[in-house]
PDB file of C-alpha atoms in Angstrom:
ATOM      1  CA  UNK A   1      25.701  19.524  -0.877  1.00 41.00           C
ATOM      2  CA  UNK A   2      24.649  19.468  -4.135  1.00 42.00           C
ATOM      3  CA  UNK A   3      23.245  15.965  -3.728  1.00 43.00           C
ATOM      4  CA  UNK A   4      21.725  17.111  -0.766  1.00 44.00           C
ATOM      5  CA  UNK A   5      19.558  20.133  -3.481  1.00 43.00           C
ATOM      6  CA  UNK A   6      19.092  17.822  -6.328  1.00 42.00           C
ATOM      7  CA  UNK A   7      16.600  15.427  -3.347  1.00 43.00           C
ATOM      8  CA  UNK A   8      14.936  18.430  -1.819  1.00 44.00           C
ATOM      9  CA  UNK A   9      14.130  19.514  -5.885  1.00 41.00           C
ATOM     10  CA  UNK A  10      12.775  16.450  -5.907  1.00 42.00           C
ATOM     11  CA  UNK A  11      11.156  15.864  -3.595  1.00 45.00           C
ATOM     12  CA  UNK A  12       8.910  19.241  -3.913  1.00 45.00           C
ATOM     13  CA  UNK A  13       8.496  18.176  -7.250  1.00 41.00           C
ATOM     14  CA  UNK A  14       7.176  14.764  -8.033  1.00 39.00           C
ATOM     15  CA  UNK A  15       3.946  13.205  -6.117  1.00 42.00           C
ATOM     16  CA  UNK A  16       3.911   9.984  -3.492  1.00 44.00           C
ATOM     17  CA  UNK A  17       2.288   8.320  -6.120  1.00 45.00           C
ATOM     18  CA  UNK A  18       4.681   9.312  -9.148  1.00 38.00           C
ATOM     19  CA  UNK A  19       8.092   8.163  -7.398  1.00 44.00           C
ATOM     20  CA  UNK A  20       6.955   4.763  -5.766  1.00 44.00           C
ATOM     21  CA  UNK A  21       6.023   4.314  -9.389  1.00 53.00           C
ATOM     22  CA  UNK A  22       9.454   5.736 -10.486  1.00 50.00           C
ATOM     23  CA  UNK A  23      11.108   3.767  -8.673  1.00 54.00           C
ATOM     24  CA  UNK A  24      10.109   0.656  -9.075  1.00 63.00           C
ATOM     25  CA  UNK A  25      10.277   0.278 -12.340  1.00 63.00           C
ATOM     26  CA  UNK A  26      14.345   1.466 -11.863  1.00 66.00           C
ATOM     27  CA  UNK A  27      13.398  -1.640  -9.850  1.00 72.00           C
ATOM     28  CA  UNK A  28      12.809  -3.914 -13.014  1.00 63.00           C
ATOM     29  CA  UNK A  29      15.479  -2.292 -15.321  1.00 67.00           C
ATOM     30  CA  UNK A  30      18.011  -3.475 -12.673  1.00 67.00           C
ATOM     31  CA  UNK A  31      15.675  -7.103 -12.533  1.00 70.00           C
ATOM     32  CA  UNK A  32      16.453  -6.970 -16.818  1.00 63.00           C
ATOM     33  CA  UNK A  33      20.156  -6.992 -16.437  1.00 60.00           C
ATOM     34  CA  UNK A  34      19.894  -9.320 -13.991  1.00 62.00           C
ATOM     35  CA  UNK A  35      18.023 -11.998 -16.588  1.00 55.00           C
ATOM     36  CA  UNK A  36      20.322 -10.296 -19.157  1.00 48.00           C
ATOM     37  CA  UNK A  37      22.975 -11.176 -18.219  1.00 53.00           C
ATOM     38  CA  UNK A  38      22.438 -15.526 -17.915  1.00 57.00           C
ATOM     39  CA  UNK A  39      19.967 -15.782 -15.481  1.00 66.00           C
ATOM     40  CA  UNK A  40      15.892 -15.883 -16.918  1.00 77.00           C
ATOM     41  CA  UNK A  41      12.808 -15.342 -14.985  1.00 86.00           C
ATOM     42  CA  UNK A  42       9.970 -13.240 -15.208  1.00 90.00           C
ATOM     43  CA  UNK A  43       8.698 -10.336 -13.263  1.00 89.00           C
ATOM     44  CA  UNK A  44       5.942  -8.422 -12.606  1.00 92.00           C
ATOM     45  CA  UNK A  45       4.673  -5.070 -10.632  1.00 89.00           C
ATOM     46  CA  UNK A  46       2.182  -4.266  -8.166  1.00 90.00           C
ATOM     47  CA  UNK A  47       0.743  -7.511  -7.135  1.00 93.00           C
ATOM     48  CA  UNK A  48      -2.612  -7.503  -5.561  1.00 93.00           C
ATOM     49  CA  UNK A  49      -2.240 -10.374  -3.757  1.00 93.00           C
ATOM     50  CA  UNK A  50      -5.843 -11.115  -2.026  1.00 92.00           C
ATOM     51  CA  UNK A  51      -5.831 -12.049   1.431  1.00 91.00           C
ATOM     52  CA  UNK A  52      -8.083 -14.555   4.143  1.00 90.00           C
ATOM     53  CA  UNK A  53     -10.184 -11.476   5.243  1.00 86.00           C
ATOM     54  CA  UNK A  54     -10.571 -10.339   1.459  1.00 86.00           C
ATOM     55  CA  UNK A  55      -7.779  -6.888   1.454  1.00 88.00           C
ATOM     56  CA  UNK A  56      -5.032  -6.995  -0.462  1.00 90.00           C
ATOM     57  CA  UNK A  57      -1.447  -6.782   0.035  1.00 91.00           C
ATOM     58  CA  UNK A  58       0.191  -5.319  -2.579  1.00 92.00           C
ATOM     59  CA  UNK A  59       3.868  -6.302  -3.790  1.00 93.00           C
ATOM     60  CA  UNK A  60       6.342  -3.767  -5.740  1.00 91.00           C
ATOM     61  CA  UNK A  61       7.910  -6.126  -7.424  1.00 91.00           C
ATOM     62  CA  UNK A  62       8.398  -9.738  -8.333  1.00 94.00           C
ATOM     63  CA  UNK A  63      11.371 -11.833 -10.253  1.00 93.00           C
ATOM     64  CA  UNK A  64       9.944 -15.635 -10.274  1.00 95.00           C
ATOM     65  CA  UNK A  65      12.991 -17.719 -11.650  1.00 94.00           C
ATOM     66  CA  UNK A  66      14.259 -21.176 -10.914  1.00 94.00           C
ATOM     67  CA  UNK A  67      15.803 -20.379  -8.101  1.00 95.00           C
ATOM     68  CA  UNK A  68      12.490 -19.319  -6.573  1.00 96.00           C
ATOM     69  CA  UNK A  69      11.068 -15.756  -6.450  1.00 97.00           C
ATOM     70  CA  UNK A  70      11.970 -12.387  -5.587  1.00 96.00           C
ATOM     71  CA  UNK A  71       9.920 -10.399  -3.369  1.00 96.00           C
ATOM     72  CA  UNK A  72      11.287  -6.874  -3.668  1.00 94.00           C
ATOM     73  CA  UNK A  73       9.976  -4.107  -2.031  1.00 94.00           C
ATOM     74  CA  UNK A  74      11.003  -1.101  -3.502  1.00 90.00           C
ATOM     75  CA  UNK A  75      11.376   1.743  -2.129  1.00 91.00           C
ATOM     76  CA  UNK A  76      12.166   5.632  -3.236  1.00 84.00           C
ATOM     77  CA  UNK A  77      12.787   7.412   0.294  1.00 86.00           C
ATOM     78  CA  UNK A  78      16.693   9.741   0.083  1.00 84.00           C
ATOM     79  CA  UNK A  79      18.861  10.811   3.037  1.00 91.00           C
ATOM     80  CA  UNK A  80      20.387   8.922   5.486  1.00 94.00           C
ATOM     81  CA  UNK A  81      18.203   5.595   6.172  1.00 95.00           C
ATOM     82  CA  UNK A  82      18.079   4.903   9.691  1.00 96.00           C
ATOM     83  CA  UNK A  83      16.441   0.792  10.886  1.00 94.00           C
ATOM     84  CA  UNK A  84      16.434  -2.164  12.991  1.00 94.00           C
ATOM     85  CA  UNK A  85      14.692  -5.070  11.869  1.00 94.00           C
ATOM     86  CA  UNK A  86      13.473  -5.002  15.061  1.00 91.00           C
ATOM     87  CA  UNK A  87      12.058  -1.820  15.144  1.00 92.00           C
ATOM     88  CA  UNK A  88       8.965  -0.570  13.977  1.00 90.00           C
ATOM     89  CA  UNK A  89       9.409   2.673  12.164  1.00 92.00           C
ATOM     90  CA  UNK A  90      12.688   3.239  10.088  1.00 94.00           C
ATOM     91  CA  UNK A  91      13.476   7.098  10.054  1.00 94.00           C
ATOM     92  CA  UNK A  92      14.931   8.630   6.641  1.00 92.00           C
ATOM     93  CA  UNK A  93      16.662  12.235   7.210  1.00 92.00           C
ATOM     94  CA  UNK A  94      17.078  14.693   4.461  1.00 88.00           C
ATOM     95  CA  UNK A  95      19.819  16.853   4.345  1.00 87.00           C
ATOM     96  CA  UNK A  96      17.898  20.028   5.463  1.00 87.00           C
ATOM     97  CA  UNK A  97      17.614  18.125   9.365  1.00 87.00           C
ATOM     98  CA  UNK A  98      14.455  16.838   8.709  1.00 86.00           C
ATOM     99  CA  UNK A  99      13.403  13.121  10.211  1.00 88.00           C
ATOM    100  CA  UNK A 100      10.872  11.445   8.244  1.00 87.00           C
ATOM    101  CA  UNK A 101       9.718   8.601   9.935  1.00 88.00           C
ATOM    102  CA  UNK A 102       8.181   4.873   7.766  1.00 90.00           C
ATOM    103  CA  UNK A 103       6.656   2.265   8.573  1.00 91.00           C
ATOM    104  CA  UNK A 104       9.500  -1.355   8.878  1.00 94.00           C
ATOM    105  CA  UNK A 105       9.981  -1.771   5.461  1.00 94.00           C
ATOM    106  CA  UNK A 106      11.068  -5.800   6.495  1.00 95.00           C
ATOM    107  CA  UNK A 107       7.841  -6.017   7.924  1.00 94.00           C
ATOM    108  CA  UNK A 108       5.801  -4.772   5.447  1.00 93.00           C
ATOM    109  CA  UNK A 109       7.975  -7.205   3.058  1.00 95.00           C
ATOM    110  CA  UNK A 110       7.510 -10.197   5.256  1.00 95.00           C
ATOM    111  CA  UNK A 111       3.800  -9.671   5.505  1.00 94.00           C
ATOM    112  CA  UNK A 112       3.874  -9.850   1.406  1.00 95.00           C
ATOM    113  CA  UNK A 113       5.333 -13.111   1.856  1.00 96.00           C
ATOM    114  CA  UNK A 114       3.771 -14.393   3.816  1.00 95.00           C
ATOM    115  CA  UNK A 115       0.014 -14.067   1.869  1.00 96.00           C
ATOM    116  CA  UNK A 116       1.889 -15.228  -1.671  1.00 96.00           C
ATOM    117  CA  UNK A 117       2.975 -17.944   0.198  1.00 96.00           C
ATOM    118  CA  UNK A 118      -0.290 -18.570   0.892  1.00 95.00           C
ATOM    119  CA  UNK A 119      -1.702 -17.805  -2.012  1.00 96.00           C
ATOM    120  CA  UNK A 120       0.714 -19.558  -4.462  1.00 96.00           C
ATOM    121  CA  UNK A 121       0.038 -22.596  -1.925  1.00 91.00           C
ATOM    122  CA  UNK A 122       3.146 -24.599  -3.339  1.00 92.00           C
ATOM    123  CA  UNK A 123       6.878 -25.562  -2.137  1.00 92.00           C
ATOM    124  CA  UNK A 124       8.312 -22.479  -3.312  1.00 96.00           C
ATOM    125  CA  UNK A 125      11.860 -20.966  -1.809  1.00 96.00           C
ATOM    126  CA  UNK A 126      11.283 -16.639  -1.166  1.00 97.00           C
ATOM    127  CA  UNK A 127      13.849 -14.796  -1.374  1.00 97.00           C
ATOM    128  CA  UNK A 128      13.345 -11.008   1.028  1.00 97.00           C
ATOM    129  CA  UNK A 129      14.660  -7.969  -0.586  1.00 96.00           C
ATOM    130  CA  UNK A 130      13.878  -4.438   0.304  1.00 96.00           C
ATOM    131  CA  UNK A 131      15.951  -2.237  -2.267  1.00 94.00           C
ATOM    132  CA  UNK A 132      15.825   1.652  -1.263  1.00 94.00           C
ATOM    133  CA  UNK A 133      17.057   4.008  -3.983  1.00 88.00           C
ATOM    134  CA  UNK A 134      20.252   5.315  -4.911  1.00 87.00           C
ATOM    135  CA  UNK A 135      19.634   8.533  -3.730  1.00 84.00           C
ATOM    136  CA  UNK A 136      19.230   7.546   0.433  1.00 90.00           C
ATOM    137  CA  UNK A 137      22.323   6.235   2.216  1.00 93.00           C
ATOM    138  CA  UNK A 138      21.601   2.983   4.864  1.00 95.00           C
ATOM    139  CA  UNK A 139      23.925   5.335   7.616  1.00 92.00           C
ATOM    140  CA  UNK A 140      22.445   2.329   9.772  1.00 91.00           C
ATOM    141  CA  UNK A 141      20.184  -0.923   9.175  1.00 91.00           C
ATOM    142  CA  UNK A 142      20.686  -3.619  11.252  1.00 93.00           C
ATOM    143  CA  UNK A 143      19.367  -6.868   9.576  1.00 94.00           C
ATOM    144  CA  UNK A 144      19.858  -9.377  11.700  1.00 92.00           C
ATOM    145  CA  UNK A 145      17.917 -13.107   9.054  1.00 92.00           C
ATOM    146  CA  UNK A 146      19.714 -14.540   6.836  1.00 91.00           C
ATOM    147  CA  UNK A 147      17.596 -14.729   4.365  1.00 90.00           C
ATOM    148  CA  UNK A 148      16.806 -10.693   4.964  1.00 95.00           C
ATOM    149  CA  UNK A 149      19.060  -8.172   2.855  1.00 96.00           C
ATOM    150  CA  UNK A 150      18.251  -4.272   2.523  1.00 97.00           C
ATOM    151  CA  UNK A 151      20.070  -2.759  -0.379  1.00 94.00           C
ATOM    152  CA  UNK A 152      20.628   0.129  -2.461  1.00 93.00           C
ATOM    153  CA  UNK A 153      18.512  -0.514  -6.399  1.00 89.00           C
ATOM    154  CA  UNK A 154      22.128  -0.055  -7.557  1.00 88.00           C
ATOM    155  CA  UNK A 155      23.263  -3.419  -5.527  1.00 91.00           C
ATOM    156  CA  UNK A 156      19.975  -5.725  -6.802  1.00 88.00           C
ATOM    157  CA  UNK A 157      22.391  -7.473  -9.574  1.00 87.00           C
ATOM    158  CA  UNK A 158      24.715  -7.806  -7.380  1.00 90.00           C
ATOM    159  CA  UNK A 159      22.203  -9.470  -4.377  1.00 92.00           C
ATOM    160  CA  UNK A 160      19.999 -10.990  -7.283  1.00 91.00           C
ATOM    161  CA  UNK A 161      23.462 -13.164  -8.337  1.00 89.00           C
ATOM    162  CA  UNK A 162      24.872 -13.577  -5.462  1.00 93.00           C
ATOM    163  CA  UNK A 163      21.946 -15.942  -3.850  1.00 94.00           C
ATOM    164  CA  UNK A 164      21.042 -17.194  -7.376  1.00 92.00           C
ATOM    165  CA  UNK A 165      25.555 -18.754  -7.114  1.00 91.00           C
ATOM    166  CA  UNK A 166      24.444 -20.435  -3.571  1.00 95.00           C
ATOM    167  CA  UNK A 167      21.188 -21.666  -3.995  1.00 95.00           C
ATOM    168  CA  UNK A 168      19.828 -24.738  -6.200  1.00 95.00           C
ATOM    169  CA  UNK A 169      17.569 -24.754  -8.625  1.00 94.00           C
ATOM    170  CA  UNK A 170      13.678 -25.573  -7.947  1.00 95.00           C
ATOM    171  CA  UNK A 171      12.279 -24.450 -10.305  1.00 95.00           C
ATOM    172  CA  UNK A 172      11.687 -25.646 -13.530  1.00 94.00           C
ATOM    173  CA  UNK A 173      10.723 -23.688 -16.505  1.00 92.00           C
ATOM    174  CA  UNK A 174       6.987 -24.823 -16.808  1.00 94.00           C
ATOM    175  CA  UNK A 175       5.914 -23.965 -13.385  1.00 95.00           C
ATOM    176  CA  UNK A 176       7.686 -20.775 -13.705  1.00 95.00           C
ATOM    177  CA  UNK A 177       5.694 -20.009 -16.526  1.00 94.00           C
ATOM    178  CA  UNK A 178       2.535 -21.369 -14.316  1.00 95.00           C
ATOM    179  CA  UNK A 179       3.284 -19.326 -11.099  1.00 96.00           C
ATOM    180  CA  UNK A 180       3.537 -15.916 -12.969  1.00 95.00           C
ATOM    181  CA  UNK A 181       0.085 -16.302 -15.003  1.00 95.00           C
ATOM    182  CA  UNK A 182      -1.437 -17.716 -11.967  1.00 95.00           C
ATOM    183  CA  UNK A 183       0.422 -13.933 -10.224  1.00 95.00           C
ATOM    184  CA  UNK A 184      -0.339 -11.624 -13.971  1.00 93.00           C
ATOM    185  CA  UNK A 185      -4.349 -11.982 -13.099  1.00 93.00           C
ATOM    186  CA  UNK A 186      -3.271 -10.043  -9.649  1.00 93.00           C
ATOM    187  CA  UNK A 187      -1.536  -7.207 -11.288  1.00 89.00           C
ATOM    188  CA  UNK A 188      -5.046  -6.291 -13.106  1.00 78.00           C
ATOM    189  CA  UNK A 189      -7.078  -4.573 -10.174  1.00 65.00           C
ATOM    190  CA  UNK A 190      -9.120  -1.925 -10.686  1.00 59.00           C
ATOM    191  CA  UNK A 191      -9.962   1.548  -9.272  1.00 59.00           C
ATOM    192  CA  UNK A 192     -11.918   0.085  -6.989  1.00 57.00           C
ATOM    193  CA  UNK A 193      -9.377  -2.291  -5.553  1.00 58.00           C
ATOM    194  CA  UNK A 194      -5.954  -0.453  -4.963  1.00 56.00           C
ATOM    195  CA  UNK A 195      -8.692   2.486  -3.036  1.00 62.00           C
ATOM    196  CA  UNK A 196      -9.994  -0.402  -0.498  1.00 60.00           C
ATOM    197  CA  UNK A 197      -6.319  -1.116   0.204  1.00 55.00           C
ATOM    198  CA  UNK A 198      -5.259   2.420   0.825  1.00 59.00           C
ATOM    199  CA  UNK A 199      -7.849   2.759   3.189  1.00 64.00           C
ATOM    200  CA  UNK A 200      -7.817  -0.866   4.456  1.00 61.00           C
ATOM    201  CA  UNK A 201      -4.060   0.319   5.651  1.00 57.00           C
ATOM    202  CA  UNK A 202      -5.101   3.245   7.316  1.00 57.00           C
ATOM    203  CA  UNK A 203      -7.772   1.650   9.253  1.00 58.00           C
ATOM    204  CA  UNK A 204      -4.982  -0.582  10.212  1.00 56.00           C
ATOM    205  CA  UNK A 205      -2.543   2.239  10.948  1.00 49.00           C
ATOM    206  CA  UNK A 206      -5.015   4.037  13.102  1.00 49.00           C
ATOM    207  CA  UNK A 207      -4.736   1.082  15.250  1.00 44.00           C
ATOM    208  CA  UNK A 208      -1.597   0.417  15.694  1.00 43.00           C
ATOM    209  CA  UNK A 209      -1.078   4.020  16.717  1.00 41.00           C
ATOM    210  CA  UNK A 210      -3.881   3.377  19.218  1.00 36.00           C
ATOM    211  CA  UNK A 211      -2.170   3.086  22.924  1.00 34.00           C
ATOM    212  CA  UNK A 212      -3.304  -0.016  23.551  1.00 33.00           C
ATOM    213  CA  UNK A 213      -1.554  -1.298  20.842  1.00 32.00           C
ATOM    214  CA  UNK A 214       1.476   0.882  21.684  1.00 30.00           C
ATOM    215  CA  UNK A 215       1.514  -1.324  25.327  1.00 30.00           C
ATOM    216  CA  UNK A 216       1.654  -4.535  24.808  1.00 28.00           C
ATOM    217  CA  UNK A 217       2.962  -4.569  20.774  1.00 34.00           C
ATOM    218  CA  UNK A 218       2.897  -7.923  18.874  1.00 35.00           C
ATOM    219  CA  UNK A 219       5.703 -10.654  20.351  1.00 33.00           C
ATOM    220  CA  UNK A 220       6.972 -11.963  17.417  1.00 34.00           C
ATOM    221  CA  UNK A 221       4.544 -11.626  13.825  1.00 36.00           C
ATOM    222  CA  UNK A 222       4.973  -9.394  11.107  1.00 36.00           C
ATOM    223  CA  UNK A 223       3.009  -6.265  10.710  1.00 37.00           C
ATOM    224  CA  UNK A 224       1.006  -5.162   7.602  1.00 38.00           C
ATOM    225  CA  UNK A 225       1.581  -1.822   5.527  1.00 44.00           C
ATOM    226  CA  UNK A 226       0.833   1.254   6.289  1.00 50.00           C
ATOM    227  CA  UNK A 227      -0.299   5.061   5.298  1.00 67.00           C
ATOM    228  CA  UNK A 228       2.706   7.049   5.460  1.00 71.00           C
ATOM    229  CA  UNK A 229       3.328  10.719   4.397  1.00 71.00           C
ATOM    230  CA  UNK A 230       5.863  10.322   1.923  1.00 66.00           C
ATOM    231  CA  UNK A 231       7.314  13.675   2.618  1.00 69.00           C
ATOM    232  CA  UNK A 232       7.175  14.091   6.090  1.00 67.00           C
ATOM    233  CA  UNK A 233       6.105  10.754   7.739  1.00 65.00           C
ATOM    234  CA  UNK A 234       3.219  11.462   9.609  1.00 71.00           C
ATOM    235  CA  UNK A 235       0.219   9.634   8.691  1.00 73.00           C
ATOM    236  CA  UNK A 236      -2.813  10.171   6.367  1.00 78.00           C
ATOM    237  CA  UNK A 237      -6.306  10.677   7.046  1.00 80.00           C
ATOM    238  CA  UNK A 238      -9.687  10.073   5.212  1.00 80.00           C
ATOM    239  CA  UNK A 239     -11.000  13.851   3.393  1.00 82.00           C
ATOM    240  CA  UNK A 240     -13.386  15.197   1.931  1.00 82.00           C
ATOM    241  CA  UNK A 241     -12.270  17.660  -0.767  1.00 82.00           C
ATOM    242  CA  UNK A 242     -14.849  20.677   0.508  1.00 81.00           C
ATOM    243  CA  UNK A 243     -14.352  22.662  -2.933  1.00 81.00           C
ATOM    244  CA  UNK A 244     -13.046  23.434  -5.844  1.00 80.00           C
ATOM    245  CA  UNK A 245     -13.996  20.579  -9.048  1.00 79.00           C
ATOM    246  CA  UNK A 246     -13.624  17.752  -6.519  1.00 78.00           C
ATOM    247  CA  UNK A 247     -15.640  19.090  -4.136  1.00 80.00           C
ATOM    248  CA  UNK A 248     -17.486  15.943  -2.411  1.00 79.00           C
ATOM    249  CA  UNK A 249     -14.551  13.300  -3.494  1.00 80.00           C
ATOM    250  CA  UNK A 250     -11.794  11.565  -0.931  1.00 79.00           C
ATOM    251  CA  UNK A 251      -8.462  12.172  -0.546  1.00 81.00           C
ATOM    252  CA  UNK A 252      -5.685  10.971   1.968  1.00 81.00           C
ATOM    253  CA  UNK A 253      -4.033  13.817   2.717  1.00 84.00           C
ATOM    254  CA  UNK A 254      -0.930  14.348   5.623  1.00 83.00           C
ATOM    255  CA  UNK A 255      -2.055  14.147   9.022  1.00 80.00           C
ATOM    256  CA  UNK A 256       0.537  17.466   9.687  1.00 78.00           C
ATOM    257  CA  UNK A 257      -1.159  19.704   7.789  1.00 83.00           C
ATOM    258  CA  UNK A 258      -0.986  22.929   6.639  1.00 80.00           C
ATOM    259  CA  UNK A 259       2.876  21.841   7.670  1.00 77.00           C
ATOM    260  CA  UNK A 260       2.862  19.405   4.581  1.00 80.00           C
ATOM    261  CA  UNK A 261       0.319  20.118   2.260  1.00 81.00           C
ATOM    262  CA  UNK A 262       1.010  16.131  -0.095  1.00 80.00           C
ATOM    263  CA  UNK A 263      -2.252  14.635  -1.013  1.00 83.00           C
ATOM    264  CA  UNK A 264      -2.680  10.629  -2.541  1.00 79.00           C
ATOM    265  CA  UNK A 265      -6.177  11.119  -4.856  1.00 77.00           C
ATOM    266  CA  UNK A 266      -8.362   8.816  -4.467  1.00 72.00           C
ATOM    267  CA  UNK A 267      -9.785   7.778  -8.490  1.00 58.00           C
TER     268      UNK A 267
END
C-alpha cells in the first residue's frame, strides 16, 4: 500500500521528460556495474539514428561491447504491467486501478535496431532489452522471441551477464571504439531535431489510429514509436498556447484534457 502511494506521489510531482531521463540514467548506472565486474564496453544515451525518409529513431541506451550492441529501451512506468509481444499496445495498471495504455516496447525497440543496423551497415550482433522501472511489477509479459528480453531494471546486470557468457566475441576493441565514435555524434541532436522527432512520432500515431489502419494492421513488421501520455496512456496532440508567457508557442498536450493536464514543451 505504501509503495502504491509513493508511486502516485512520484507520478504527480515529476513530469514524463524528467522521469524518462532519470530512468535512462538509472539504466546507465546498471550498465556501469556490468563494466565494473569485468564486462567492458561503452555506453551511449539518446542516440538519434537517421532513417531513409529524413526522420530519426531515438535509442534510449546502447551498450557497445565485444559481444555486440545491447539496445535498451528504458520504460519508467509504475504499477502492474500487462503485455504481449504480438499486441500493438500494452497496459500499466496503477494502484488505484487506473489503466494506462502505451505502445508495444518490443516493437519500438525492434524498429530502433532496424535503423541502427542500417546506419552502421556492418555484421554486428544486436541484443534487444526492454528495461522497466523497479517501481513496477511485470504481472504478465508474454514474449516468444528468444532474442528479446523484457525485464525490470534491477535484473539488467544478470541478463547482460547471461547473454555475455553465452555469446561469442564478435568485435575487437578497435571496432568497438570506431562504432562508439560513429554513434556519439548522433547523441548531440539540437532542439530542432528533437522537436521534429516528436512531431513525426505524433503524426505516425494519428495514422495508426485511423479506422483503415485498425482494420488492416501490418502483418509482421515492427511499428514505429508513438507519442503517448505517460500519465494516462492517451495520445499527445500538438497545440498552441493561447495566453501567458508562452502564448503563441507550440506544445504537446494530452488529448484527455481536462481530465489529464500533462503537457510536453517544445524548446
